[in-house]
Amino acid sequence: MSFFGVSPYFVAVFIFGAFEKALTAVIQTQQTVLAAVGEDAEVSCQLLETKDVLQVTWQKISNDVQENVATYSKYFGQRVNDGFTDKVEFVYTGLQNCSIVIRNVTEQDEGCYRCLFNTYPEGSFIGRTCLQVYELHEPVVDVRESNSTEEWVVSCSATGRPAPTVTLSVSQQDLNFSQYNTVSVSNTNATFTVTTTAVLSGSRKHSTQVGCAARVLSAPHREVMVTIPHDNDEKSGSDPRNLGIRISASLSSVVLLVACVTALIFVWYRKKSQSSQSHRQVEMNVIPT
Ligand SMILES: *[C@@H]1O[C@H](CO)[C@@H](O)[C@H](O)[C@H]1NC(C)=O
Ligand SMILES: *[C@@H]1O[C@H](CO)[C@@H](O)[C@H](O)[C@H]1NC(C)=O
Ligand SMILES: *[C@@H]1O[C@H](CO)[C@@H](O)[C@H](O)[C@H]1NC(C)=O
Ligand SMILES: *[C@@H]1O[C@H](CO)[C@@H](O)[C@H](O)[C@H]1NC(C)=O
Ligand SMILES: *[C@@H]1O[C@H](CO)[C@@H](O)[C@H](O)[C@H]1NC(C)=O
């Protein structure tokens, strides 16, 4: 019983699978298209072999519901079906090459879009492209001074759909992040706000750049950099050791200058007095004669 019940099913699946695979092989299209909310997404199909195509049909499949979106044929031209007229436009129409654009995409436009090249007598050649819609806002970075010196609490938040990954980075190599903590909060509009907090420690010799990158799927990431000024900017005045070094440095240069001037004056004075002495000697020599 079970043998006869199961095997025809497998045979049917096998034949259908092989048939569909053979027919899709001659269509060139993108497997997935990624678009940000509000962007336009283009889907195009190219039938690589020349066939007698009567019509190109575009369908949308989402949540197992299949809808006809638009058709193109030589006799009827371009037709966009009700429910898609504000959403979909043809970009290029041809019976071998056809492309549509989905305007201002939202979450509702997600799904797979099929192009069917209806030929006679072979039937339909089908290509399929799935549209993934994402949302990603610019991350917000906050840097706070912690209790202990040489420690900063860095926190970065990013909102997106699906939940973004948030990565912190620092420009100076001897500074490290530790005590990572990540919290994800789901918002009412299906986005997530992910906040990563970490402690940045190490002594900073220069001003330091802290970066925060947010990523979603394989979409371009969004990154924000903030600069932490280096320690000396506001703190050096209150650092007694630094002040001491600076005071002694200026003291020693004053001492050096005074010493130089004194030495010069001394040398000049001695030279002067020596020459006047020799004058006197000459005069003295003159007098006795
Ligand atoms: C179809 O489109 C592709 C890429 O856009 C292009 O290279 C090709 O020449 C087009 N073919 C026809 C028949 O228009
Ligand atoms: C894009 O879609 C959103 C939501 O449907 C709408 O508020 C907005 O006005 C649309 N923008 C354009 C340029 O059509
Ligand atoms: C800061 O100091 C308070 C009280 O002294 C302490 O409870 C807290 O854990 C400290 N925070 C950090 C980040 O060291
Ligand atoms: C979704 O919600 C988040 C947080 O409330 C907001 O920043 C974002 O702009 C919203 N997205 C849309 C498309 O309305
Ligand atoms: C930071 O990490 C580097 C390399 O892992 C290590 O050599 C250095 O000691 C660390 N610095 C601090 C302040 O933990």
Coordinates of C-alpha atoms and ligand atoms in Angstrom, one line a residue:
M1 CA 0.0 0.0 0.0
S2 CA 2.6 2.5 1.2
F3 CA 4.9 1.6 -1.7
F4 CA 2.2 2.4 -4.3
G5 CA 1.1 5.5 -2.3
V6 CA 4.5 7.1 -2.1
S7 CA 6.4 6.3 -5.2
P8 CA 4.1 8.1 -7.7
Y9 CA 4.5 11.2 -5.6
F10 CA 8.2 11.0 -5.7
V11 CA 8.1 10.4 -9.5
A12 CA 5.9 13.4 -10.0
V13 CA 8.1 15.7 -7.9
F14 CA 11.2 14.4 -9.7
I15 CA 9.7 15.1 -13.2
F16 CA 8.3 18.5 -12.2
G17 CA 11.6 19.5 -10.6
A18 CA 13.7 18.4 -13.6
F19 CA 11.3 20.1 -15.9
E20 CA 11.3 23.5 -14.1
K21 CA 15.1 23.3 -13.6
A22 CA 15.6 22.9 -17.4
L23 CA 13.3 25.8 -18.2
T24 CA 14.8 28.2 -15.7
A25 CA 18.4 27.4 -16.8
V26 CA 18.0 29.6 -19.9
I27 CA 16.9 32.7 -17.9
Q28 CA 19.4 35.1 -16.5
T29 CA 18.3 37.0 -13.4
Q30 CA 19.4 38.1 -9.9
Q31 CA 18.8 35.6 -7.2
T32 CA 18.2 38.3 -4.6
V33 CA 17.8 42.0 -4.7
L34 CA 18.5 44.0 -1.5
A35 CA 16.9 47.4 -1.1
A36 CA 16.6 49.9 1.8
V37 CA 13.1 51.1 2.8
G38 CA 12.2 54.0 0.5
E39 CA 14.5 53.0 -2.3
D40 CA 13.6 51.6 -5.7
A41 CA 14.4 48.0 -6.6
E42 CA 14.9 46.8 -10.1
V43 CA 14.3 43.2 -11.2
S44 CA 15.3 42.1 -14.7
C45 CA 15.1 38.9 -16.6
Q46 CA 16.8 37.9 -19.8
L47 CA 15.9 34.8 -21.9
L48 CA 19.2 33.6 -23.1
E49 CA 17.9 31.5 -26.0
T50 CA 15.8 32.9 -28.8
K51 CA 12.2 31.5 -28.4
D52 CA 8.8 32.4 -29.8
V53 CA 7.6 34.4 -26.8
L54 CA 4.0 35.4 -26.8
Q55 CA 3.9 37.3 -23.5
V56 CA 6.1 38.1 -20.5
T57 CA 4.2 37.9 -17.2
W58 CA 5.5 39.2 -13.8
Q59 CA 4.2 37.6 -10.6
K60 CA 4.7 38.3 -6.9
I61 CA 4.8 35.5 -4.4
S62 CA 4.8 36.3 -0.7
N63 CA 3.5 34.2 2.1
D64 CA 2.4 31.5 -0.4
V65 CA 0.1 34.0 -2.1
Q66 CA 0.7 34.4 -5.9
E67 CA -0.4 37.6 -7.6
N68 CA -0.1 38.7 -11.2
V69 CA 1.8 42.0 -11.2
A70 CA 2.2 43.0 -14.8
T71 CA 2.3 41.7 -18.4
Y72 CA 3.9 42.7 -21.6
S73 CA 3.0 41.4 -25.1
K74 CA 3.4 42.7 -28.6
Y75 CA -0.3 43.1 -29.1
F76 CA -1.4 44.6 -25.7
G77 CA 1.8 46.3 -24.8
Q78 CA 2.5 47.0 -21.1
R79 CA -0.1 46.3 -18.5
V80 CA 0.3 46.8 -14.8
N81 CA -2.4 45.1 -12.8
D82 CA -4.7 46.8 -10.2
G83 CA -3.0 47.0 -6.8
F84 CA 0.4 47.5 -8.4
T85 CA -0.2 50.6 -10.5
D86 CA 1.5 53.0 -8.1
K87 CA 4.1 50.5 -7.2
V88 CA 5.5 48.9 -10.3
E89 CA 6.6 50.3 -13.6
F90 CA 8.3 48.7 -16.6
V91 CA 11.9 49.8 -17.1
Y92 CA 12.6 47.9 -20.3
T93 CA 10.1 45.8 -22.3
G94 CA 11.0 43.2 -24.8
L95 CA 10.0 39.6 -25.4
Q96 CA 13.6 38.3 -24.7
N97 CA 14.5 40.9 -22.1
C98 CA 12.2 42.5 -19.6
S99 CA 12.7 44.5 -16.4
I100 CA 10.5 46.2 -13.8
V101 CA 11.1 48.6 -11.0
I102 CA 9.4 48.5 -7.6
R103 CA 9.1 52.1 -6.3
N104 CA 9.7 53.3 -2.8
V105 CA 9.9 49.8 -1.3
T106 CA 8.4 48.9 2.1
E107 CA 8.2 45.7 4.1
Q108 CA 5.0 44.8 2.2
D109 CA 7.0 44.6 -1.1
E110 CA 9.2 41.8 0.2
G111 CA 8.8 38.4 -1.5
C112 CA 9.8 36.7 -4.7
Y113 CA 9.1 38.1 -8.1
R114 CA 8.8 35.7 -11.1
C115 CA 9.2 36.5 -14.7
L116 CA 7.4 34.0 -17.0
F117 CA 8.3 34.0 -20.7
N118 CA 5.2 32.3 -22.2
T119 CA 6.3 30.5 -25.4
Y120 CA 4.6 28.4 -27.9
P121 CA 4.7 25.3 -28.0
E122 CA 7.2 24.8 -25.1
G123 CA 5.3 26.5 -22.3
S124 CA 6.7 29.0 -19.8
F125 CA 10.3 29.7 -19.0
I126 CA 10.5 31.0 -15.4
G127 CA 13.0 33.2 -13.6
R128 CA 12.8 34.1 -10.0
T129 CA 14.3 37.0 -7.9
C130 CA 13.6 37.5 -4.3
L131 CA 13.4 41.0 -2.9
Q132 CA 14.8 41.7 0.6
V133 CA 13.9 45.0 2.2
Y134 CA 16.0 46.3 5.0
E135 CA 16.1 49.4 7.2
L136 CA 19.2 50.9 8.8
H137 CA 19.5 54.2 10.5
E138 CA 22.8 56.0 11.3
P139 CA 24.2 54.8 14.7
V140 CA 24.3 57.2 17.7
V141 CA 27.5 57.1 19.8
D142 CA 27.9 58.3 23.3
V143 CA 31.2 58.6 25.2
R144 CA 31.2 59.2 28.9
E145 CA 34.1 59.5 31.3
S146 CA 34.1 56.7 33.9
N147 CA 35.0 57.0 37.6
S148 CA 38.5 55.9 37.1
T149 CA 41.0 57.9 35.1
E150 CA 42.0 56.3 31.8
E151 CA 38.6 54.7 31.3
W152 CA 35.7 55.7 29.2
V153 CA 32.3 54.2 28.8
V154 CA 31.4 54.0 25.1
S155 CA 27.9 53.2 24.0
C156 CA 26.4 53.0 20.5
S157 CA 22.8 52.5 19.3
A158 CA 21.5 51.6 15.9
T159 CA 18.0 50.9 14.7
G160 CA 17.2 48.6 11.8
R161 CA 15.4 45.7 10.3
P162 CA 16.4 42.9 10.7
A163 CA 18.3 43.6 14.0
P164 CA 21.6 45.3 13.1
T165 CA 25.0 44.2 14.4
V166 CA 26.8 47.0 16.1
T167 CA 30.7 47.0 16.2
L168 CA 32.9 49.4 18.1
S169 CA 36.4 50.2 17.0
V170 CA 39.3 52.4 18.2
S171 CA 42.1 54.1 16.2
Q172 CA 44.8 53.7 18.9
Q173 CA 46.2 50.2 19.1
D174 CA 47.1 50.2 22.8
L175 CA 43.5 51.0 23.8
N176 CA 41.1 48.1 24.4
F177 CA 37.4 47.6 24.8
S178 CA 36.2 45.3 27.5
Q179 CA 33.1 44.5 29.4
Y180 CA 30.9 44.3 26.3
N181 CA 27.2 44.4 26.8
T182 CA 24.6 44.3 24.0
V183 CA 20.9 44.9 24.4
S184 CA 18.3 44.5 21.6
V185 CA 14.9 46.2 21.9
S186 CA 12.1 45.5 19.4
N187 CA 10.1 48.5 18.3
T188 CA 6.5 48.6 17.3
N189 CA 7.3 48.9 13.5
A190 CA 9.2 45.6 13.4
T191 CA 12.6 47.3 13.7
F192 CA 15.1 46.6 16.4
T193 CA 17.3 49.1 18.4
V194 CA 20.6 47.4 19.3
T195 CA 22.8 49.1 21.9
T196 CA 26.3 48.0 22.6
T197 CA 28.2 49.4 25.6
A198 CA 31.9 48.7 26.4
V199 CA 34.6 50.2 28.6
L200 CA 37.6 51.7 26.7
S201 CA 40.8 51.5 28.8
G202 CA 44.4 52.4 28.4
S203 CA 46.3 55.7 28.5
R204 CA 45.9 58.0 25.5
K205 CA 48.9 59.8 24.1
H206 CA 47.0 61.5 21.4
S207 CA 43.3 62.3 20.8
T208 CA 41.6 59.1 19.9
Q209 CA 38.9 58.2 17.3
V210 CA 36.2 55.8 18.4
G211 CA 34.1 54.3 15.6
C212 CA 30.7 52.6 15.6
A213 CA 29.5 50.5 12.6
A214 CA 26.0 49.2 12.1
R215 CA 25.4 46.3 9.6
V216 CA 22.3 44.6 8.3
L217 CA 22.4 41.7 5.9
S218 CA 25.0 42.4 3.1
A219 CA 23.9 46.0 2.8
P220 CA 26.4 48.8 2.9
H221 CA 27.2 49.5 6.6
R222 CA 26.8 52.8 8.3
E223 CA 29.6 54.1 10.4
V224 CA 30.0 57.1 12.8
M225 CA 33.3 58.3 14.2
V226 CA 33.7 60.4 17.3
T227 CA 36.9 62.0 18.7
I228 CA 38.0 61.8 22.3
P229 CA 40.4 64.7 23.0
H230 CA 43.8 63.6 24.5
D231 CA 44.4 63.8 28.2
N232 CA 46.5 67.0 28.2
D233 CA 43.8 69.2 26.8
E234 CA 42.0 69.9 30.0
K235 CA 43.7 67.8 32.6
S236 CA 47.4 68.8 32.3
G237 CA 46.8 72.1 34.3
S238 CA 45.6 70.0 37.2
D239 CA 48.4 67.4 36.9
P240 CA 51.0 68.6 39.5
R241 CA 53.7 66.5 37.9
N242 CA 53.3 68.1 34.5
L243 CA 53.1 71.5 36.0
G244 CA 56.3 70.9 38.0
I245 CA 58.2 69.7 34.9
R246 CA 57.0 72.7 32.9
I247 CA 58.0 75.2 35.7
S248 CA 61.4 73.7 36.2
A249 CA 61.9 73.8 32.4
S250 CA 61.2 77.5 32.2
L251 CA 63.2 78.2 35.4
S252 CA 66.3 76.5 34.0
S253 CA 66.0 78.4 30.7
V254 CA 65.8 81.7 32.6
V255 CA 68.9 80.7 34.7
L256 CA 70.7 79.8 31.5
L257 CA 69.9 83.1 29.8
V258 CA 71.0 85.1 32.9
A259 CA 74.2 83.2 33.1
C260 CA 75.1 83.8 29.5
V261 CA 74.4 87.5 29.7
T262 CA 76.4 87.7 32.9
A263 CA 79.3 85.9 31.3
L264 CA 79.2 88.2 28.3
I265 CA 79.2 91.3 30.4
F266 CA 82.0 89.9 32.5
V267 CA 84.2 89.2 29.5
W268 CA 83.5 92.6 27.9
Y269 CA 84.2 94.4 31.2
R270 CA 87.5 92.6 31.7
K271 CA 88.6 93.3 28.2
K272 CA 87.8 96.9 28.6
S273 CA 89.6 97.2 31.9
Q274 CA 92.6 95.4 30.6
S275 CA 93.0 97.8 27.6
S276 CA 92.7 100.9 29.8
Q277 CA 95.4 99.4 32.0
S278 CA 97.7 99.1 29.1
H279 CA 97.0 102.6 28.1
R280 CA 97.9 103.7 31.6
Q281 CA 101.1 101.7 31.3
V282 CA 102.0 103.5 28.1
E283 CA 101.3 106.8 29.6
M284 CA 103.4 105.9 32.6
N285 CA 106.2 104.9 30.3
V286 CA 106.0 108.1 28.6
I287 CA 106.2 110.3 31.7
P288 CA 109.7 109.4 32.9
T289 CA 111.3 110.2 29.6
Ligands
LIG1 C1 19.2 42.3 -22.7 O1 19.8 43.0 -21.6 C2 21.1 42.8 -21.4 C3 21.6 43.4 -20.2 O2 20.8 44.5 -19.8 C4 21.9 43.3 -22.7 O3 23.3 43.0 -22.5 C5 21.4 42.6 -23.9 O4 22.0 43.2 -25.0 C6 19.9 42.8 -24.0 N1 19.4 42.0 -25.1 C7 18.4 42.4 -25.9 C8 18.0 41.4 -27.0 O5 17.9 43.5 -25.8
LIG2 C1 7.1 56.1 0.1 O1 6.2 55.3 0.9 C2 5.9 55.9 2.2 C3 5.1 54.8 3.0 O2 4.2 54.1 2.1 C4 5.1 57.2 2.0 O3 4.8 57.8 3.2 C5 6.0 58.1 1.2 O4 5.3 59.3 0.9 C6 6.4 57.5 -0.1 N1 7.4 58.3 -0.8 C7 7.3 58.6 -2.1 C8 8.4 59.5 -2.6 O5 6.5 58.2 -2.8
LIG3 C1 31.7 54.4 40.0 O1 31.7 54.6 41.4 C2 30.5 54.1 42.1 C3 30.6 54.6 43.5 O2 31.9 54.8 43.9 C4 30.5 52.6 41.9 O3 29.3 52.1 42.5 C5 30.4 52.3 40.4 O4 30.5 50.9 40.2 C6 31.6 53.0 39.7 N1 31.5 52.8 38.3 C7 32.5 52.3 37.5 C8 32.2 52.2 36.1 O5 33.6 52.1 38.0
LIG4 C1 10.7 52.5 13.2 O1 10.9 52.8 14.6 C2 12.1 53.4 14.9 C3 12.2 53.6 16.4 O2 11.0 54.0 16.9 C4 12.3 54.7 14.1 O3 13.6 55.2 14.4 C5 12.2 54.4 12.6 O4 12.3 55.6 11.9 C6 10.9 53.7 12.3 N1 10.9 53.3 10.9 C7 10.0 53.6 10.0 C8 10.1 53.1 8.6 O5 9.0 54.3 10.4
LIG5 C1 45.2 45.8 25.0 O1 45.4 44.7 24.1 C2 46.8 44.5 23.7 C3 46.8 43.3 22.7 O2 45.9 42.4 23.0 C4 47.6 44.2 25.0 O3 49.0 44.0 24.6 C5 47.5 45.4 25.9 O4 48.2 45.1 27.1 C6 46.0 45.6 26.2 N1 46.0 46.9 27.0 C7 45.2 47.0 28.1 C8 45.2 48.4 28.7 O5 44.5 46.1 28.5

